[in-house]
Structures are given as structure tokens and as C-alpha cells.
GROMACS .gro file of N, CA, C and O in nm:
model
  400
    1UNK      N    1  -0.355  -0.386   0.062
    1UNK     CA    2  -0.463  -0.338  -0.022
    1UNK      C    3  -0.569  -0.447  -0.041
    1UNK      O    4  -0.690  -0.427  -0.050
    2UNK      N    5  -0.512  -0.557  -0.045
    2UNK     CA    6  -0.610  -0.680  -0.048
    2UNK      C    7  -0.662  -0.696   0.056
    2UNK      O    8  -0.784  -0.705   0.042
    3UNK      N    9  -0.631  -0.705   0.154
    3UNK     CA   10  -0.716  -0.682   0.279
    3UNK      C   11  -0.792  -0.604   0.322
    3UNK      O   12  -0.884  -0.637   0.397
    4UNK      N   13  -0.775  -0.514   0.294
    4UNK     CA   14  -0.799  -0.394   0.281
    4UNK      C   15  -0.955  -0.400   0.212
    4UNK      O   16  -1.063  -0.376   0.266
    5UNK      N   17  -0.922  -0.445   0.061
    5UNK     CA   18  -1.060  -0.419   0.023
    5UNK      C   19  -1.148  -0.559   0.032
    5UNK      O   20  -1.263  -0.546  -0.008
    6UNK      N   21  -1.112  -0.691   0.078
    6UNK     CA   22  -1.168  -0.750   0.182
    6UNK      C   23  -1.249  -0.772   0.256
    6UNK      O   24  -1.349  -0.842   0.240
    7UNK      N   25  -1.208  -0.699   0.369
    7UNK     CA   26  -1.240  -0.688   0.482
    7UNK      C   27  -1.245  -0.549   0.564
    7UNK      O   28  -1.274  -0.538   0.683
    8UNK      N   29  -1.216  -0.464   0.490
    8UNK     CA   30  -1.255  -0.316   0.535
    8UNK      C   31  -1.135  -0.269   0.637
    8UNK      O   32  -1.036  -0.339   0.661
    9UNK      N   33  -1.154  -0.171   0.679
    9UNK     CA   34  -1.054  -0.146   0.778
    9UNK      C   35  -1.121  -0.059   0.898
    9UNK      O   36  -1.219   0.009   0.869
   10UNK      N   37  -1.072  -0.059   1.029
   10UNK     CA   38  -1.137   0.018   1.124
   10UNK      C   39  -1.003   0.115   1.144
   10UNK      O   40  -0.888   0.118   1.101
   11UNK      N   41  -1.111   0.219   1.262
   11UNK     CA   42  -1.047   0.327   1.280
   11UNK      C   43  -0.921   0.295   1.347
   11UNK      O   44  -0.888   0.176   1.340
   12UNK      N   45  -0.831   0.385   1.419
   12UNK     CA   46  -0.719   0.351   1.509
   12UNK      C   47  -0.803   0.404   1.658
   12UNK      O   48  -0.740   0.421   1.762
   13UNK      N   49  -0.962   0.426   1.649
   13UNK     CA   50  -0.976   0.468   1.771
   13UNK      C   51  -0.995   0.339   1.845
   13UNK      O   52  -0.962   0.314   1.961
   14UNK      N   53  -1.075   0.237   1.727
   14UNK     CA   54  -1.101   0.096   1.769
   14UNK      C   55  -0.999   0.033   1.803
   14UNK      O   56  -1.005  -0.047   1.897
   15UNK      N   57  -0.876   0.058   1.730
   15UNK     CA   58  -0.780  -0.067   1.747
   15UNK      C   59  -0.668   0.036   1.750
   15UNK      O   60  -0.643   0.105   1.652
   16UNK      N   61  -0.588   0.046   1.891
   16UNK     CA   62  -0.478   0.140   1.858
   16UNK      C   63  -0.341   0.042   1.908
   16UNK      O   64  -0.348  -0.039   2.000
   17UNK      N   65  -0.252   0.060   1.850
   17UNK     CA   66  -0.128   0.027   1.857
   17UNK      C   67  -0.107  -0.050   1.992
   17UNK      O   68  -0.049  -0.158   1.996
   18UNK      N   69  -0.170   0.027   2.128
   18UNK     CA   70  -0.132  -0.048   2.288
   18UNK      C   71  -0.256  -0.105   2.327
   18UNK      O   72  -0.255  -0.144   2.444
   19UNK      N   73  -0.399  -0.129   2.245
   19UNK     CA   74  -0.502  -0.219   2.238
   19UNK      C   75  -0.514  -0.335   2.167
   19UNK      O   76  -0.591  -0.364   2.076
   20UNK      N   77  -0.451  -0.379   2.207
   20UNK     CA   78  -0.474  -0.549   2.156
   20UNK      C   79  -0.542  -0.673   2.192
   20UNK      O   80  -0.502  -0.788   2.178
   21UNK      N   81  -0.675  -0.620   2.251
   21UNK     CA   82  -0.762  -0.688   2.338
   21UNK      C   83  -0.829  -0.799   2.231
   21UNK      O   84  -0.876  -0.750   2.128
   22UNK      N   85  -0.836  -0.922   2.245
   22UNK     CA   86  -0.884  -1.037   2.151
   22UNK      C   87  -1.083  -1.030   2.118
   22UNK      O   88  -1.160  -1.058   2.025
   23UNK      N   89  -1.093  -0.970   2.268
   23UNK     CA   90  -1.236  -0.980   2.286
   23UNK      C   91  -1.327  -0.863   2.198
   23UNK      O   92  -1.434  -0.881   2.140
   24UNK      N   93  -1.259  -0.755   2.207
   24UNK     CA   94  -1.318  -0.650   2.121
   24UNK      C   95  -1.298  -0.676   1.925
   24UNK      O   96  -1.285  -0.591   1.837
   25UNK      N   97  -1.303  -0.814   1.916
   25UNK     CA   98  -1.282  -0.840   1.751
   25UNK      C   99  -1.405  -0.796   1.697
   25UNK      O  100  -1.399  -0.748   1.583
   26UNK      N  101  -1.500  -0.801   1.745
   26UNK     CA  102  -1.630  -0.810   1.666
   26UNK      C  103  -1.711  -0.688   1.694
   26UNK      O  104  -1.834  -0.692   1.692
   27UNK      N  105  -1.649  -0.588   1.717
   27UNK     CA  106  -1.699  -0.431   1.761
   27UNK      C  107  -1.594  -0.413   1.615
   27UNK      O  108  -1.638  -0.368   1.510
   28UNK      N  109  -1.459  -0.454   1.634
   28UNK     CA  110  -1.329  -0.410   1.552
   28UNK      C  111  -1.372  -0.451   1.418
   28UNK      O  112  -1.349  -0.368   1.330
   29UNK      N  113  -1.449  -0.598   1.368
   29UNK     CA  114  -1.461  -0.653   1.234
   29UNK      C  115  -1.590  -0.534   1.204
   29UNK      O  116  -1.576  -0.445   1.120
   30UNK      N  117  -1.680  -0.546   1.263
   30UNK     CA  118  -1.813  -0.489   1.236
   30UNK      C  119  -1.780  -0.331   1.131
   30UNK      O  120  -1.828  -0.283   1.028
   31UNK      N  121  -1.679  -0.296   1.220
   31UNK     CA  122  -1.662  -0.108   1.236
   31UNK      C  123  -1.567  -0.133   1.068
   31UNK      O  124  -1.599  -0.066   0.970
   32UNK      N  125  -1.486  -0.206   1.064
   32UNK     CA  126  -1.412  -0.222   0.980
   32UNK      C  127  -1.528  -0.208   0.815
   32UNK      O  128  -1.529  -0.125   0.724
   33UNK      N  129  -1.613  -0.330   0.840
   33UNK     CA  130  -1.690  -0.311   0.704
   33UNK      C  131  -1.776  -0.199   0.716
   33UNK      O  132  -1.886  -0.206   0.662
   34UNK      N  133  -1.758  -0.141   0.751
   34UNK     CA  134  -1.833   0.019   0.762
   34UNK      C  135  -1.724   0.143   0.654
   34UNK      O  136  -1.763   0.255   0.621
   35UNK      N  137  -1.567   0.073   0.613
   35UNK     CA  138  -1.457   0.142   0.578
   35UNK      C  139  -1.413   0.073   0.474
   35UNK      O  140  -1.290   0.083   0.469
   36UNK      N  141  -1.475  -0.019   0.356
   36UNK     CA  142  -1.418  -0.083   0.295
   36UNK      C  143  -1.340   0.016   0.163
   36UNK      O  144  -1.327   0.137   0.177
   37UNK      N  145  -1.304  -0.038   0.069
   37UNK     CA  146  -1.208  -0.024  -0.040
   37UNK      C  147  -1.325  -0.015  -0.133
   37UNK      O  148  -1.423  -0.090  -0.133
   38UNK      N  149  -1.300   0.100  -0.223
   38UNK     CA  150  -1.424   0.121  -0.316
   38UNK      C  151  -1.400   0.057  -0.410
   38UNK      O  152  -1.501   0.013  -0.465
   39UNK      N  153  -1.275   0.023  -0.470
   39UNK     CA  154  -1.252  -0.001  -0.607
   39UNK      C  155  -1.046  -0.050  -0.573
   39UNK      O  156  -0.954   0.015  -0.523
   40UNK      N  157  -1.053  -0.197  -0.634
   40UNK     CA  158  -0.893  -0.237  -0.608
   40UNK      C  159  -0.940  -0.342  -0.778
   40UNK      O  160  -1.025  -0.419  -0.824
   41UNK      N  161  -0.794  -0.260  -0.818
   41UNK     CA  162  -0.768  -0.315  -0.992
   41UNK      C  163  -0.629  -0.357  -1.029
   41UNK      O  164  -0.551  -0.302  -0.951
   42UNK      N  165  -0.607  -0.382  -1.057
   42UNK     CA  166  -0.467  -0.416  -1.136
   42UNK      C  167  -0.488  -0.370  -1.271
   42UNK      O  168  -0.586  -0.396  -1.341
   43UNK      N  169  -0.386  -0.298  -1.302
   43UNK     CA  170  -0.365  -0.177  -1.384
   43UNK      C  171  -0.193  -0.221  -1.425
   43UNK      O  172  -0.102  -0.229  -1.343
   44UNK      N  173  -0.179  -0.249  -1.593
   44UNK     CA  174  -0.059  -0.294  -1.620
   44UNK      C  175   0.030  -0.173  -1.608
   44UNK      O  176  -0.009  -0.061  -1.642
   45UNK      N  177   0.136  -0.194  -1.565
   45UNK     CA  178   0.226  -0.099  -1.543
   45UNK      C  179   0.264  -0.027  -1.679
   45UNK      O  180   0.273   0.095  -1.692
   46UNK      N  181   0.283  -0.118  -1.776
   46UNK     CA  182   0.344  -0.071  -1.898
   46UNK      C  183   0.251   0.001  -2.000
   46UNK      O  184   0.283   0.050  -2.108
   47UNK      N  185   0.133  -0.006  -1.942
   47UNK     CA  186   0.032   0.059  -1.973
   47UNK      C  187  -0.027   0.224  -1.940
   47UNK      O  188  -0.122   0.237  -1.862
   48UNK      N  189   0.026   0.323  -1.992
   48UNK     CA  190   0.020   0.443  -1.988
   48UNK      C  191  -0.091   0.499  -1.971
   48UNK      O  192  -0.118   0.595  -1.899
   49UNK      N  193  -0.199   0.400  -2.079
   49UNK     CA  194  -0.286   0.499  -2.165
   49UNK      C  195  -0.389   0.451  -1.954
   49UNK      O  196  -0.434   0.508  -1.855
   50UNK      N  197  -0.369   0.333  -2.002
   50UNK     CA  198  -0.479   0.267  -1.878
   50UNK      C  199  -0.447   0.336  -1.696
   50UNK      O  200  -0.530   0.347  -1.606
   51UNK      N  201  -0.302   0.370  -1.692
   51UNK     CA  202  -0.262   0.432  -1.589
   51UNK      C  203  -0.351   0.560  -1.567
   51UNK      O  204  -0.429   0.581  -1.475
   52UNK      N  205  -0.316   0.657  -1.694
   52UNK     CA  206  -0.392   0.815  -1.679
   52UNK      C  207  -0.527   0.770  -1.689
   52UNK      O  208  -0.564   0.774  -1.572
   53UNK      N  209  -0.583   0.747  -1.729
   53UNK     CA  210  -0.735   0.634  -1.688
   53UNK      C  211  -0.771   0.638  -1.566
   53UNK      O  212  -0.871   0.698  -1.526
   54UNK      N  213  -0.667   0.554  -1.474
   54UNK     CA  214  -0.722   0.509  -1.311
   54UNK      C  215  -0.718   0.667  -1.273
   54UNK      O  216  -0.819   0.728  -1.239
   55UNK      N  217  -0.585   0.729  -1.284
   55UNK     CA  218  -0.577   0.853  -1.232
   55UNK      C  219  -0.663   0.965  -1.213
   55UNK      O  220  -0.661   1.047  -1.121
   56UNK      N  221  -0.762   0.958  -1.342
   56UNK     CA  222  -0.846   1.066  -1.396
   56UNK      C  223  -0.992   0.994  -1.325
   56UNK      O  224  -1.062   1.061  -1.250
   57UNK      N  225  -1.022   0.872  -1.354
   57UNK     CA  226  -1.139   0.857  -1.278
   57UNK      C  227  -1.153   0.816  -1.162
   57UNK      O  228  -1.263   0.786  -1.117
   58UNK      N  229  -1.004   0.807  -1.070
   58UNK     CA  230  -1.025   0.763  -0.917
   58UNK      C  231  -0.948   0.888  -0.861
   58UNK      O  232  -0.977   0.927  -0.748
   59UNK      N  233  -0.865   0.945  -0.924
   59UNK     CA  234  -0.759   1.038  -0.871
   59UNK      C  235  -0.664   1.026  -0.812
   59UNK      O  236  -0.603   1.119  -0.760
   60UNK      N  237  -0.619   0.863  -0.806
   60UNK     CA  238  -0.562   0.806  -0.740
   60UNK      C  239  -0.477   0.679  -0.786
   60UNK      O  240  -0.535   0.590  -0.847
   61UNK      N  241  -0.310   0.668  -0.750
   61UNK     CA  242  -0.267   0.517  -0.841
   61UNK      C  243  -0.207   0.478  -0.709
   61UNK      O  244  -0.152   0.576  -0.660
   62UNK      N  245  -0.197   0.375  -0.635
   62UNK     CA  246  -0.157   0.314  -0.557
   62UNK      C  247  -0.031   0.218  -0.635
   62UNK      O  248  -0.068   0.117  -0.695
   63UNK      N  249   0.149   0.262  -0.631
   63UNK     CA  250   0.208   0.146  -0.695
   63UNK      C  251   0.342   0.100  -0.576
   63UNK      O  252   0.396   0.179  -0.500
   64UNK      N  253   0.372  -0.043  -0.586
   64UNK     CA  254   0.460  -0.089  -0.520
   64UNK      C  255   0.578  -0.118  -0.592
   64UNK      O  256   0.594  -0.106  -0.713
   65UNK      N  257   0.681  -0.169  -0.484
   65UNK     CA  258   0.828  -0.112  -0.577
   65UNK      C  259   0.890  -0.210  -0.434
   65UNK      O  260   0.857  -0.219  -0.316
   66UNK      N  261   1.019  -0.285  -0.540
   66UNK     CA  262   1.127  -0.369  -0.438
   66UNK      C  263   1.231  -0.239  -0.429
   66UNK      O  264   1.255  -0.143  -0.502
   67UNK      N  265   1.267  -0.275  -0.333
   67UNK     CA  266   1.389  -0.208  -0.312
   67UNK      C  267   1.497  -0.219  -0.287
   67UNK      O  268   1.512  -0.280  -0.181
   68UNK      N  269   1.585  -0.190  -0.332
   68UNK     CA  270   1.766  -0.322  -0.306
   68UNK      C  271   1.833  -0.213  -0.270
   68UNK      O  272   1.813  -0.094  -0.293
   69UNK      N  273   1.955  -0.296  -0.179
   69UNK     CA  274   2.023  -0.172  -0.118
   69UNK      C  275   2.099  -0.054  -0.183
   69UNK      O  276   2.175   0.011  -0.111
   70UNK      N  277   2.084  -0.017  -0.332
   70UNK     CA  278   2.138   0.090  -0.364
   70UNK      C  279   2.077   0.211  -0.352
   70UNK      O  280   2.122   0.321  -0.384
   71UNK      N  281   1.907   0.167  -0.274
   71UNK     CA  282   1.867   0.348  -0.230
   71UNK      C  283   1.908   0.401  -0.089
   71UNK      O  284   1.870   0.501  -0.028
   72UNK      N  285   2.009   0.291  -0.053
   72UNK     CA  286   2.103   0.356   0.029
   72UNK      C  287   2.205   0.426   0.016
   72UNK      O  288   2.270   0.466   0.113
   73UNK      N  289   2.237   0.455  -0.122
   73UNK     CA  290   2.342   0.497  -0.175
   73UNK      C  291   2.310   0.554  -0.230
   73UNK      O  292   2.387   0.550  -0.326
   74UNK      N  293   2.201   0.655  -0.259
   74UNK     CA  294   2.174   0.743  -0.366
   74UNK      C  295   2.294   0.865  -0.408
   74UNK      O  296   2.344   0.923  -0.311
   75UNK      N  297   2.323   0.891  -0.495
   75UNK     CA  298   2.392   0.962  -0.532
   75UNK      C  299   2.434   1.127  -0.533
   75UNK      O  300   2.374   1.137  -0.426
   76UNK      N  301   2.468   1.223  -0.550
   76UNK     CA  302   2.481   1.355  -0.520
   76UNK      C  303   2.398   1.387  -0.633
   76UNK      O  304   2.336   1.493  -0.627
   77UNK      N  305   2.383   1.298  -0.761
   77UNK     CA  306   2.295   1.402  -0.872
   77UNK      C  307   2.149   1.308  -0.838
   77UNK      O  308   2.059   1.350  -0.910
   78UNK      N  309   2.110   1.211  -0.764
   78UNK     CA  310   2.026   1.201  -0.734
   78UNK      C  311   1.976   1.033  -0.790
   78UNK      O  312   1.879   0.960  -0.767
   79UNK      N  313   2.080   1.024  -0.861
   79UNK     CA  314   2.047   0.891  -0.943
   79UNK      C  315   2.101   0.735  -0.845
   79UNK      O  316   2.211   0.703  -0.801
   80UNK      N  317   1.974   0.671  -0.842
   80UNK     CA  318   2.003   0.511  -0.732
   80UNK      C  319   2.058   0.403  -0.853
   80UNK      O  320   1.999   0.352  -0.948
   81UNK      N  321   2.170   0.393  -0.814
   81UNK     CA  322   2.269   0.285  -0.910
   81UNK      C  323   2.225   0.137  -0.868
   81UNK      O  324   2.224   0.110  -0.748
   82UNK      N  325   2.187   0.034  -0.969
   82UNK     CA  326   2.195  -0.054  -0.944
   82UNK      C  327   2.261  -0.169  -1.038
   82UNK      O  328   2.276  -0.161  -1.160
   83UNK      N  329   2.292  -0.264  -0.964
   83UNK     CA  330   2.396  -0.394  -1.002
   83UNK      C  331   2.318  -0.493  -0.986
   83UNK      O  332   2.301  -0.538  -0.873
   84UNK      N  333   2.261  -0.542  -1.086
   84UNK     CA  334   2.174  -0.700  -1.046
   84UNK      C  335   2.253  -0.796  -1.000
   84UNK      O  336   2.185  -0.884  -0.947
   85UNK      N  337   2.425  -0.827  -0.994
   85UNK     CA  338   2.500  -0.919  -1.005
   85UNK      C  339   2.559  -0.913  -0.873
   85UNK      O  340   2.602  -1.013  -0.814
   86UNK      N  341   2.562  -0.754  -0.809
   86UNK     CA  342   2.574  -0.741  -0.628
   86UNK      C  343   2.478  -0.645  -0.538
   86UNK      O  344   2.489  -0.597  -0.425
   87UNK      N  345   2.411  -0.641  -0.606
   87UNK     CA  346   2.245  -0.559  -0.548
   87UNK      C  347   2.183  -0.658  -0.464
   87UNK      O  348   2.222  -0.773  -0.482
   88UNK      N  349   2.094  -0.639  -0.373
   88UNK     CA  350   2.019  -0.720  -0.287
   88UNK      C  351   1.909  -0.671  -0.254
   88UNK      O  352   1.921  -0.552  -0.226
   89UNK      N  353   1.776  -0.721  -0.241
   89UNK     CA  354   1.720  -0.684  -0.243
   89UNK      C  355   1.667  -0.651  -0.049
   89UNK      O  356   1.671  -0.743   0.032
   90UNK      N  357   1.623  -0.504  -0.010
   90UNK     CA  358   1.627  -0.521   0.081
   90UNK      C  359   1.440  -0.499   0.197
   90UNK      O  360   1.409  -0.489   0.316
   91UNK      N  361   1.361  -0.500   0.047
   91UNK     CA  362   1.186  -0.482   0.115
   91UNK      C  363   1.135  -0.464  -0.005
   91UNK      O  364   1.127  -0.516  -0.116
   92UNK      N  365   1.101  -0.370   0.057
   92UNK     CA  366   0.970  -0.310  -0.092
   92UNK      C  367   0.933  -0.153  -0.008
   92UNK      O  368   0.975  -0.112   0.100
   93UNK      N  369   0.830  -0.083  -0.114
   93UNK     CA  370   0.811   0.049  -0.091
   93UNK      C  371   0.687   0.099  -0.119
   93UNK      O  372   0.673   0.129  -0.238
   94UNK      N  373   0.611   0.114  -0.063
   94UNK     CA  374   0.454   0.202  -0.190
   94UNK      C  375   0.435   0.388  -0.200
   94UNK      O  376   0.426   0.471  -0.110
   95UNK      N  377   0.433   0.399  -0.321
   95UNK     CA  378   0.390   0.504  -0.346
   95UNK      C  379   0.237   0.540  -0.357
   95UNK      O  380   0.164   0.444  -0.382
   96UNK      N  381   0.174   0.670  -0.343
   96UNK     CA  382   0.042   0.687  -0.407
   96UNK      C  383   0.077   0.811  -0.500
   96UNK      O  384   0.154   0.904  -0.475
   97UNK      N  385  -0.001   0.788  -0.615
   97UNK     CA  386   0.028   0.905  -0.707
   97UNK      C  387  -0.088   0.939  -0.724
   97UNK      O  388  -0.184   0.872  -0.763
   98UNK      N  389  -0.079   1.082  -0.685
   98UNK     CA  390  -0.270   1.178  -0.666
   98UNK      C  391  -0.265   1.269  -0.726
   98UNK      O  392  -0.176   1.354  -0.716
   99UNK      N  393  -0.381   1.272  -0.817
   99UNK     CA  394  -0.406   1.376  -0.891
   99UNK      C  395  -0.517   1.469  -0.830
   99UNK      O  396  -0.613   1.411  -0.780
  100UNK      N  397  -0.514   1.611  -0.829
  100UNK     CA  398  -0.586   1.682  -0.803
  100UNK      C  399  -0.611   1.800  -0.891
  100UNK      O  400  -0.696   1.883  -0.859
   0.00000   0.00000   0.00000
């Protein structure tokens, strides 16, 4: 997201996954700030009132999340158990939460 709003981002027509040509950077940077990030905030989590806020005037919450190996184990009623004392942590995760 920080990069993101940065430095913009280009299409995947410019830069696709089996194009990795060094020389086409400056067709790729150019096109990129043509796509930047309108608006990147930090928004306290524990903060409700400020959350429905971002939601209502962007329509949009971008949030990240660690993830330890007990959402490998999710449960039959649906609930991810965790043990800080044999949990591990194994990435992270992002959600977007959109309001429409």
C-alpha cells in the first residue's frame, strides 16, 4: 500500500508476470504515476467511530492481520484456536472491507 501510494502502480499489460525486461522501466514508472493511490491513512484499529468514517467517505477499509498456524486448524463451528505459548506465527493476510 505504501508503494503503492508512492509510486503508483502500472497495468499488468505493461508489466506481466513473463515480462521482466529492465529496459522498459521508464514506459513501466511513467504509466505507473498515471495510477496512483488517492488517499493512504492509518486509521486506529480500536477506533470504531473513525473506522465507519473511512468506510462511509472512501467506501473502503484496507486491514492486515498475522497469521499463526491455527487457521490451519479451523474448527467444525468455525472458531481459529489460538495458543500464544505454541502458536507460530506463519505470514500475514489482508482483507478489504467495502461498503456499498
Amino acid at each position: 500500500m505504501k508503494g503503492w501510494h508512492k509510486h503508483g502502480i502500472c497495468s499488468k499489460t505493461h508489466w506481466t508476470k513473463e515480462d521482466r525486461d529492465a529496459d522498459r522501466y521508464r514506459v513501466r514508472f511513467a504509466e505507473a504515476l498515471r495510477r496512483p493511490l488517492g488517499a493512504y491513512l492509518r486509521v486506529n484499529h480500536k477506533d470504531v467511530i473513525a473506522m465507519h468514517s473511512a468506510i462511509s467517505e472512501v467506501g473502503v477499509l484496507y486491514a492486515t492481520a498475522t497469521v499463526h498456524d491455527g487457521w490451519d486448524r479451523v474448527g467444525g463451528n468455525g472458531a481459529i484456536e489460538y495458543d500464544p505459548d505454541k502458536s507460530m506465527t506463519t505470514g500475514g493476510h489482508a482483507f478489504a472491507i467495502v461498503a456499498y
